[in-house]
Coordinates of C-alpha atoms in Angstrom, one line a residue:
M185 CA 19.8 89.0 103.3
A186 CA 22.1 90.4 100.6
D187 CA 23.4 93.9 100.7
L188 CA 22.6 94.6 104.2
N189 CA 24.5 97.9 104.0
T190 CA 21.7 99.3 101.8
L191 CA 18.9 99.0 104.3
T192 CA 17.5 102.1 105.8
L193 CA 17.7 102.4 109.8
A194 CA 14.0 101.5 110.0
Q195 CA 14.5 98.3 107.7
A196 CA 17.5 97.3 109.6
R197 CA 15.9 97.8 113.0
D198 CA 12.8 95.6 112.0
A199 CA 15.1 92.9 110.5
L200 CA 17.2 92.7 113.7
R201 CA 14.1 92.4 115.8
K202 CA 12.6 89.8 113.7
G203 CA 15.7 87.8 113.8
E204 CA 16.3 88.0 110.1
T205 CA 19.9 89.3 110.5
T206 CA 22.2 90.2 113.3
A207 CA 24.0 93.4 114.2
Q208 CA 27.4 91.7 113.5
E209 CA 26.3 90.8 109.8
L210 CA 25.0 94.3 109.3
T211 CA 28.2 95.7 110.6
Q212 CA 30.4 93.4 108.6
S213 CA 28.4 94.4 105.4
C214 CA 29.1 98.0 106.0
L215 CA 32.8 97.5 106.8
T216 CA 33.2 95.7 103.5
A217 CA 31.5 98.5 101.7
I218 CA 33.9 100.9 103.4
E219 CA 36.8 98.8 102.4
G220 CA 35.8 99.0 98.6
A221 CA 35.1 102.8 98.7
A222 CA 38.4 104.4 99.4
A223 CA 37.8 106.4 96.2
L224 CA 35.2 108.4 98.0
N225 CA 37.5 109.3 101.0
A226 CA 34.5 109.5 103.2
F227 CA 35.9 107.5 106.2
V228 CA 39.2 108.9 107.6
H229 CA 39.5 107.0 111.0
H230 CA 38.6 103.4 110.8
T231 CA 37.5 101.6 113.9
P232 CA 36.4 98.0 112.7
E233 CA 37.5 96.2 115.8
R234 CA 35.4 98.4 118.0
A235 CA 32.4 98.2 115.6
L236 CA 32.3 94.5 115.6
E237 CA 32.7 94.4 119.5
A238 CA 29.8 96.9 119.8
A239 CA 27.7 94.9 117.2
A240 CA 28.3 91.7 119.4
A241 CA 27.2 93.6 122.5
A242 CA 24.1 94.8 120.6
D243 CA 23.2 91.2 119.5
A244 CA 23.4 90.2 123.1
R245 CA 20.9 93.2 124.0
L246 CA 18.5 92.2 121.1
A247 CA 18.5 88.5 122.3
K248 CA 17.4 89.7 125.7
G249 CA 14.6 91.8 124.3
D250 CA 16.6 94.9 125.7
A251 CA 16.8 97.0 122.4
P252 CA 16.6 100.6 122.3
A253 CA 15.9 102.4 119.0
M254 CA 19.2 102.4 117.4
C255 CA 20.5 99.0 118.9
G256 CA 22.9 97.4 116.4
L257 CA 22.6 100.0 113.8
P258 CA 26.0 100.8 112.2
I259 CA 26.7 104.5 111.7
G260 CA 29.4 107.0 110.9
I261 CA 30.5 109.9 113.2
K262 CA 31.6 113.2 111.7
D263 CA 35.1 113.9 112.8
L264 CA 33.9 117.0 114.8
F265 CA 32.5 114.8 117.5
C266 CA 35.1 113.8 120.2
T267 CA 35.0 110.0 120.5
K268 CA 36.9 108.4 123.5
G269 CA 40.3 107.1 122.4
V270 CA 39.7 107.7 118.7
P271 CA 41.3 110.4 116.5
S272 CA 39.1 113.5 116.6
Q273 CA 40.8 116.1 114.5
A274 CA 38.0 118.2 113.1
G275 CA 39.6 117.8 109.7
S276 CA 42.7 119.9 110.9
R277 CA 46.3 119.3 111.0
I278 CA 46.4 121.3 114.3
L279 CA 44.6 118.6 116.0
E280 CA 46.8 115.8 114.8
G281 CA 47.3 113.1 117.4
F282 CA 44.5 114.4 119.7
L283 CA 42.8 111.4 121.3
P284 CA 40.1 112.6 123.5
Q285 CA 39.7 110.9 127.0
Y286 CA 35.8 111.6 126.8
E287 CA 32.9 111.1 124.5
S288 CA 30.7 114.0 123.2
T289 CA 27.2 113.9 124.5
V290 CA 25.6 113.2 121.1
S291 CA 27.8 110.3 120.4
Q292 CA 27.4 109.0 123.9
N293 CA 23.6 109.2 123.4
L294 CA 24.0 107.1 120.3
L295 CA 26.3 104.5 121.7
D296 CA 23.8 104.3 124.8
S297 CA 21.1 103.6 122.3
G298 CA 23.0 100.7 120.9
A299 CA 24.3 102.3 117.8
V300 CA 27.5 100.8 116.4
M301 CA 30.3 103.4 115.4
L302 CA 32.1 102.4 112.1
G303 CA 34.6 105.3 112.2
K304 CA 35.0 108.8 111.7
L305 CA 34.0 110.7 108.6
N306 CA 35.7 113.4 106.6
M307 CA 34.8 117.1 106.7
D308 CA 35.9 120.7 106.0
E309 CA 38.5 121.9 108.4
F310 CA 36.8 123.0 111.6
A311 CA 33.5 122.8 109.7
M312 CA 34.5 125.8 107.6
G313 CA 33.5 125.2 103.9
S314 CA 30.8 124.2 101.5
S315 CA 32.6 121.6 99.4
N316 CA 34.7 119.4 101.7
E317 CA 38.0 120.7 100.1
T318 CA 39.5 122.3 103.1
S319 CA 40.0 119.0 104.9
V320 CA 43.6 117.8 105.9
Y321 CA 42.5 114.4 104.7
G322 CA 41.9 115.6 101.2
D323 CA 38.7 116.0 99.3
A324 CA 35.7 113.8 100.1
V325 CA 33.9 112.8 96.8
N326 CA 30.2 112.6 95.9
P327 CA 29.3 109.1 94.7
W328 CA 26.9 110.8 92.2
R329 CA 28.4 111.8 88.8
R330 CA 26.9 113.7 86.0
K331 CA 25.5 111.7 83.0
D332 CA 28.3 110.7 80.7
D333 CA 30.9 112.5 82.6
S334 CA 33.5 111.2 85.1
A335 CA 34.6 114.5 86.8
A336 CA 34.6 114.2 90.5
L337 CA 31.9 116.2 92.2
T338 CA 31.6 117.7 95.7
P339 CA 29.4 115.9 98.4
G340 CA 28.9 119.5 99.9
G341 CA 30.4 120.6 103.1
S342 CA 31.2 120.7 105.7
S343 CA 29.4 117.4 106.4
G344 CA 30.7 116.1 103.1
G345 CA 32.2 112.8 104.4
S346 CA 28.8 111.9 106.2
A347 CA 26.7 112.8 103.1
A348 CA 29.0 110.7 100.8
A349 CA 29.0 107.6 103.2
V350 CA 25.1 107.7 103.5
A351 CA 24.5 108.0 99.9
A352 CA 27.0 105.4 99.1
D353 CA 25.6 103.0 101.5
L354 CA 28.9 102.8 103.5
C355 CA 26.7 103.2 106.7
L356 CA 23.1 103.3 107.4
A357 CA 23.2 106.9 108.8
A358 CA 25.8 109.3 110.1
T359 CA 26.0 112.5 112.3
G360 CA 26.4 115.9 110.8
T361 CA 26.7 119.5 112.3
D362 CA 25.2 122.6 110.7
T363 CA 26.6 126.1 111.2
G364 CA 25.1 127.8 108.3
G365 CA 23.9 124.8 106.2
S366 CA 26.5 122.1 106.6
I367 CA 24.0 119.3 107.0
R368 CA 21.3 120.5 104.6
Q369 CA 23.6 121.5 101.6
P370 CA 25.5 118.1 101.6
A371 CA 22.2 116.3 102.0
A372 CA 20.7 118.0 98.9
F373 CA 24.0 117.5 96.8
T374 CA 23.8 113.7 97.7
G375 CA 20.1 112.8 97.6
T376 CA 20.0 112.1 101.3
V377 CA 17.9 113.7 104.1
G378 CA 19.5 115.9 106.6
I379 CA 17.9 117.9 109.6
K380 CA 19.2 120.6 111.6
P381 CA 17.3 120.7 114.8
T382 CA 16.4 123.9 116.7
Y383 CA 19.4 125.4 118.5
G384 CA 19.6 123.7 121.8
R385 CA 17.8 120.5 120.9
C386 CA 21.1 118.4 120.8
S387 CA 24.0 119.0 123.2
R388 CA 27.1 120.8 121.7
W389 CA 29.2 119.3 124.5
G390 CA 32.1 117.4 123.2
I391 CA 31.7 118.8 119.6
V392 CA 34.8 120.9 118.4
A393 CA 33.4 124.4 118.2
F394 CA 33.2 126.6 115.2
A395 CA 30.6 129.3 116.0
S396 CA 29.0 128.4 119.3
S397 CA 25.7 130.5 118.8
L398 CA 25.0 128.8 115.5
D399 CA 26.4 125.2 115.6
Q400 CA 24.0 122.4 115.9
A401 CA 24.2 118.7 115.5
G402 CA 21.8 116.6 113.6
P403 CA 21.3 113.3 111.7
M404 CA 22.1 112.5 108.1
T405 CA 20.0 109.6 106.8
K406 CA 18.5 107.8 103.8
T407 CA 14.9 108.6 104.7
V408 CA 12.7 111.2 106.9
R409 CA 11.7 108.2 109.1
D410 CA 15.3 107.4 109.7
A411 CA 16.0 111.1 110.5
A412 CA 13.2 111.0 113.1
I413 CA 14.5 107.7 114.6
M414 CA 18.2 108.9 114.9
L415 CA 17.1 112.6 116.1
G416 CA 15.3 110.9 118.7
A417 CA 18.3 109.2 119.9
M418 CA 20.7 112.2 119.6
A419 CA 18.5 114.8 121.3
G420 CA 18.0 115.5 125.1
H421 CA 18.9 117.9 127.7
D422 CA 22.4 118.1 128.8
P423 CA 23.6 120.1 132.0
K424 CA 27.2 120.1 130.6
D425 CA 25.9 122.5 127.8
S426 CA 24.5 125.7 129.1
T427 CA 22.7 126.2 125.8
S428 CA 20.9 122.9 125.8
A429 CA 17.2 123.0 126.2
D430 CA 15.5 121.3 129.3
L431 CA 12.6 120.1 127.3
P432 CA 11.3 116.6 126.7
V433 CA 12.2 114.8 123.5
P434 CA 8.9 113.8 121.6
D435 CA 8.5 110.5 119.9
F436 CA 9.6 112.0 116.5
E437 CA 8.8 108.6 114.5
A438 CA 5.3 108.4 115.9
A439 CA 4.5 111.8 114.7
L440 CA 5.2 110.8 111.0
T441 CA 1.6 110.9 110.1
G442 CA 2.1 112.6 106.7
D443 CA -1.1 114.3 107.2
I444 CA -0.8 118.0 106.3
R445 CA -4.3 118.7 105.3
G446 CA -5.0 122.3 106.4
K447 CA -1.3 123.2 107.3
K448 CA -0.3 126.4 106.2
I449 CA 2.9 126.4 104.2
G450 CA 4.8 129.7 103.5
I451 CA 6.5 130.5 100.3
P452 CA 9.0 133.5 101.0
K453 CA 9.2 136.0 98.0
E454 CA 12.8 137.0 98.9
Y455 CA 14.2 133.5 98.3
R456 CA 13.3 134.0 94.5
M457 CA 17.0 135.1 93.8
E458 CA 18.1 136.9 90.8
G459 CA 19.7 134.4 88.4
M460 CA 18.3 131.4 90.0
P461 CA 18.7 128.3 87.6
A462 CA 15.4 127.3 85.9
E463 CA 15.8 123.7 87.5
I464 CA 15.8 125.1 90.9
E465 CA 12.8 127.4 90.1
K466 CA 10.9 124.3 88.8
L467 CA 11.7 122.0 91.6
W468 CA 10.4 124.7 94.2
A469 CA 7.2 125.0 92.0
D470 CA 6.9 121.2 92.0
G471 CA 7.3 121.1 95.7
V472 CA 4.6 123.7 96.1
A473 CA 2.2 121.7 93.9
M474 CA 3.1 118.4 95.8
L475 CA 2.2 120.0 99.2
K476 CA -0.9 121.6 97.7
D477 CA -2.1 118.3 96.5
A478 CA -1.6 116.8 99.9
G479 CA -3.9 119.3 101.3
A480 CA -1.8 122.0 102.6
Q481 CA -2.7 125.6 102.1
I482 CA 0.1 127.5 100.3
V483 CA 0.6 131.3 101.4
D484 CA 3.0 133.9 100.1
I485 CA 5.0 135.4 102.9
S486 CA 7.8 138.0 103.3
L487 CA 11.1 137.7 105.1
P488 CA 12.2 141.1 104.5
H489 CA 15.8 140.9 105.9
T490 CA 16.8 137.9 104.1
K491 CA 19.2 139.8 101.9
Y492 CA 21.2 140.9 105.0
A493 CA 21.6 137.2 106.1
L494 CA 24.8 136.2 104.4
P495 CA 26.7 139.3 105.3
A496 CA 25.5 139.1 109.0
Y497 CA 26.4 135.4 109.0
Y498 CA 29.8 135.9 107.6
V499 CA 30.7 138.7 110.3
I500 CA 29.2 136.7 113.3
A501 CA 30.5 133.1 112.4
P502 CA 34.2 134.2 111.9
A503 CA 34.1 136.4 114.9
E504 CA 32.9 133.4 117.0
A505 CA 35.5 131.2 115.3
S506 CA 38.3 133.7 116.0
S507 CA 37.5 133.3 119.7
N508 CA 37.0 129.7 119.7
L509 CA 40.2 128.9 117.8
A510 CA 42.4 130.9 120.0
R511 CA 42.7 127.9 122.3
Y512 CA 44.9 125.9 119.5
D513 CA 48.2 127.2 120.5
G514 CA 50.6 124.2 120.3
V515 CA 50.9 124.1 124.0
R516 CA 48.3 121.6 125.6
Y517 CA 47.5 119.1 122.7
G518 CA 47.6 118.7 118.9
H519 CA 50.4 119.9 116.4
R520 CA 53.2 122.0 117.6
A521 CA 55.8 123.5 115.1
A522 CA 59.5 122.9 115.3
L523 CA 61.1 126.0 116.5
D524 CA 64.4 127.6 115.7
Q525 CA 66.9 128.6 118.4
G526 CA 66.1 131.7 120.0
D527 CA 62.4 131.5 119.1
G528 CA 60.1 132.3 122.1
I529 CA 56.4 131.7 123.0
T530 CA 55.2 134.4 120.4
E531 CA 57.1 132.5 117.7
M532 CA 55.8 129.1 118.7
Y533 CA 52.2 130.3 118.5
E534 CA 52.7 131.9 115.1
K535 CA 54.4 129.1 113.5
T536 CA 52.1 126.6 115.1
R537 CA 48.9 128.3 113.8
A538 CA 50.5 129.0 110.5
E539 CA 51.3 125.4 110.0
G540 CA 48.2 123.9 111.6
F541 CA 45.5 126.1 110.2
G542 CA 44.6 125.8 106.4
P543 CA 43.9 128.9 104.3
E544 CA 40.1 129.0 104.7
V545 CA 40.4 128.8 108.5
Q546 CA 43.1 131.4 108.6
R547 CA 41.0 133.8 106.3
R548 CA 37.9 133.3 108.6
V549 CA 40.1 133.8 111.8
M550 CA 41.5 137.0 110.3
V551 CA 38.2 138.3 109.4
G552 CA 36.8 137.5 112.8
T553 CA 39.7 139.0 114.6
Y554 CA 39.2 142.1 112.5
V555 CA 35.6 142.6 113.3
L556 CA 36.1 142.0 116.9
S557 CA 39.0 144.7 117.2
A558 CA 38.3 147.8 119.1
G559 CA 37.8 150.1 116.1
F560 CA 35.3 147.9 114.2
Y561 CA 33.3 146.1 117.0
D562 CA 30.4 148.4 116.7
A563 CA 30.5 148.9 112.8
Y564 CA 30.6 145.1 112.1
Y565 CA 29.8 142.8 115.0
N566 CA 27.2 144.6 116.8
R567 CA 25.5 145.7 113.5
A568 CA 25.5 142.1 112.4
R569 CA 24.0 141.1 115.8
R570 CA 21.3 143.6 115.3
V571 CA 20.5 142.3 111.9
R572 CA 20.3 138.9 113.2
T573 CA 17.6 140.0 115.7
L574 CA 15.7 141.4 112.7
I575 CA 16.1 138.1 110.7
K576 CA 14.6 136.2 113.8
K577 CA 11.9 138.5 114.2
D578 CA 10.8 138.0 110.4
F579 CA 10.3 134.4 111.1
E580 CA 8.5 135.2 114.4
D581 CA 6.1 137.4 112.7
V582 CA 5.4 134.6 109.9
F583 CA 4.8 132.0 112.6
A584 CA 2.6 134.2 114.6
D585 CA 0.4 134.6 111.5
G586 CA -0.3 130.8 111.6
V587 CA 2.2 129.5 109.1
D588 CA 3.2 126.0 110.1
A589 CA 6.3 125.5 107.8
I590 CA 8.2 127.4 105.2
L591 CA 9.2 125.8 101.8
T592 CA 12.3 126.8 100.0
P593 CA 15.1 125.4 97.7
A594 CA 17.9 123.9 99.8
T595 CA 20.8 125.0 97.5
P596 CA 21.1 127.3 94.5
S597 CA 22.4 124.5 92.3
S598 CA 23.2 120.7 92.1
A599 CA 26.5 119.4 93.3
F600 CA 29.5 121.3 91.4
A601 CA 32.9 119.8 90.5
L602 CA 35.6 119.6 93.0
G603 CA 38.1 122.2 92.3
Q604 CA 35.7 124.5 90.3
M605 CA 35.6 127.0 93.2
K606 CA 39.3 126.7 94.2
D607 CA 40.4 129.8 92.4
A608 CA 37.1 131.8 92.6
D609 CA 36.5 134.6 94.9
P610 CA 35.8 133.1 98.4
V611 CA 32.2 134.8 98.2
A612 CA 31.2 132.6 95.4
M613 CA 31.7 129.6 97.6
Y614 CA 29.8 131.3 100.5
L615 CA 26.8 132.0 98.2
N616 CA 26.1 128.2 98.6
D617 CA 24.6 128.9 101.8
V618 CA 22.1 131.6 100.6
F619 CA 19.0 129.6 101.5
T620 CA 20.5 128.0 104.7
V621 CA 22.0 130.6 106.9
T622 CA 18.9 132.4 107.9
V623 CA 17.8 129.2 109.8
N624 CA 20.9 129.2 112.0
L625 CA 20.9 132.9 112.6
A626 CA 17.2 132.4 113.8
G627 CA 18.0 129.2 115.7
L628 CA 15.1 127.3 113.9
P629 CA 14.9 123.7 112.7
G630 CA 15.3 123.1 109.0
V631 CA 15.2 119.8 107.0
A632 CA 16.6 118.9 103.3
V633 CA 14.6 116.3 101.5
P634 CA 15.5 115.0 98.1
A635 CA 12.9 115.9 95.6
G636 CA 14.2 115.4 92.0
L637 CA 17.1 115.2 89.6
D638 CA 18.5 117.8 87.4
A639 CA 19.1 117.5 83.5
N640 CA 22.6 115.8 84.4
G641 CA 21.0 113.2 86.6
L642 CA 22.1 114.7 89.9
P643 CA 19.9 115.1 92.9
L644 CA 18.2 118.2 94.1
G645 CA 16.7 119.1 97.4
L646 CA 13.9 121.1 98.9
Q647 CA 14.2 122.7 102.5
L648 CA 11.4 123.0 104.9
I649 CA 11.7 125.3 107.9
G650 CA 9.7 124.8 111.1
R651 CA 8.7 126.7 114.1
P652 CA 11.2 126.4 117.1
W653 CA 11.0 123.0 118.9
A654 CA 8.4 121.8 116.3
E655 CA 10.7 119.1 114.7
A656 CA 7.9 116.6 115.1
D657 CA 5.6 118.7 113.1
L658 CA 8.3 119.5 110.7
L659 CA 9.3 115.9 110.0
S660 CA 5.7 115.1 109.3
T661 CA 5.5 117.7 106.7
A662 CA 8.9 116.5 105.4
Y663 CA 7.5 112.9 105.3
A664 CA 4.6 114.1 103.1
L665 CA 6.8 115.9 100.7
E666 CA 9.1 112.8 100.6
Q667 CA 6.1 110.5 99.8
A668 CA 4.9 112.8 97.0
A669 CA 8.4 113.3 95.4
G670 CA 8.8 109.5 95.5
F671 CA 12.7 110.1 95.1
V672 CA 14.3 106.5 95.1
A673 CA 17.3 107.2 92.6
K674 CA 20.8 105.9 93.8
P675 CA 24.2 106.8 92.3
D676 CA 25.5 104.2 90.0
K677 CA 28.6 102.4 91.6
W678 CA 31.7 103.5 89.9
W679 CA 34.1 103.4 93.1

């Protein structure tokens, strides 16, 4: 079989089980694609020997008939997941040289299900960013380009390396994490599928923390079916994570009927933002029409506290980041600054953190420290927490009225050029998360599905938001949307 790296997880799984190819051939095809894609800067830590060893072991399991869902399927792992004996830097200089002696629960679950790790993927530093431009490894680059334009575009962030690698067929799928849209926004920018599960569905143990009450791991894949397959392998209760839900993991793939007749889909009026591009407006209207044609009932809904979501998020997330990043002090692991004679421990902390953290991480740590300080705790942090409760209640009220899922745009635009936002006010970058942060604040599942191309030939995505723990139902609705949209476009290979 030619171009094995272009297969979906489902296609590759079926080909392996029929004996049409081997895990080693699949893995080698991806490794060759990675070697030829240095221009994308998607993979930042390469593990080819380990991958081929795992592929050989997977072939042995397949030969015995002992093949779990992901057996022999080559994937990439975001650099935020700790992987035993492999650099895990979270895209930051401060974790240079850190080799974990343990495996994150999610990556362990994937390895246990037979998946083959090809290497670690680029990302914004500590997952703080919407364009993958804050990484110590340099920018990840979107494989898509505008028509008749060679300008490098962002693959989105923070899971930009994961999105670029999946869109460019360097791996069959990848892990991502989502704190305010970091799976769904890059998926929309690259014409791929990304699902952020309900908070607590996937363990956070062994994932470098950004904002602990918002972070959630999820799969980034080529199709909705692949997302269902991979989420089933990633999810599950973990006693090592106190926020992990002790709930059975459904068979997400079996739930993909695509039959949404009679389902109630809510359209929130608050997501009709002022100045929304006409192409996003049209995409949303097209999505509504597709779901209606598939038999869904479309209802207008109100989520009145949506306008407060971004400000609340950008108080809560930096506050938690300030607390979580306090542990990076140059003492136990990672980067330590060279000290001058007479420098004490305070100077060591200051110099190490100034050298180790990039400007965006420094900005968020300072904002977070400020809102947690004695005089401002109630004015900012506690107020943001109260707003978060109101946002969560908005969704609860809508779901209590019988709404099964909510349809919104995934992003306010298609992928923008790298460097475009560099000198802009940071708030301009934060606005990329306008449609996604509410889902994290409320702890709900959300999925981005590619649904069309803009006038420049770049992918655009729609987002579906589901009830808590109803990922199976949400994926089935996403499957119906995917079938109706019929998105099959791929980027032209220029790298």
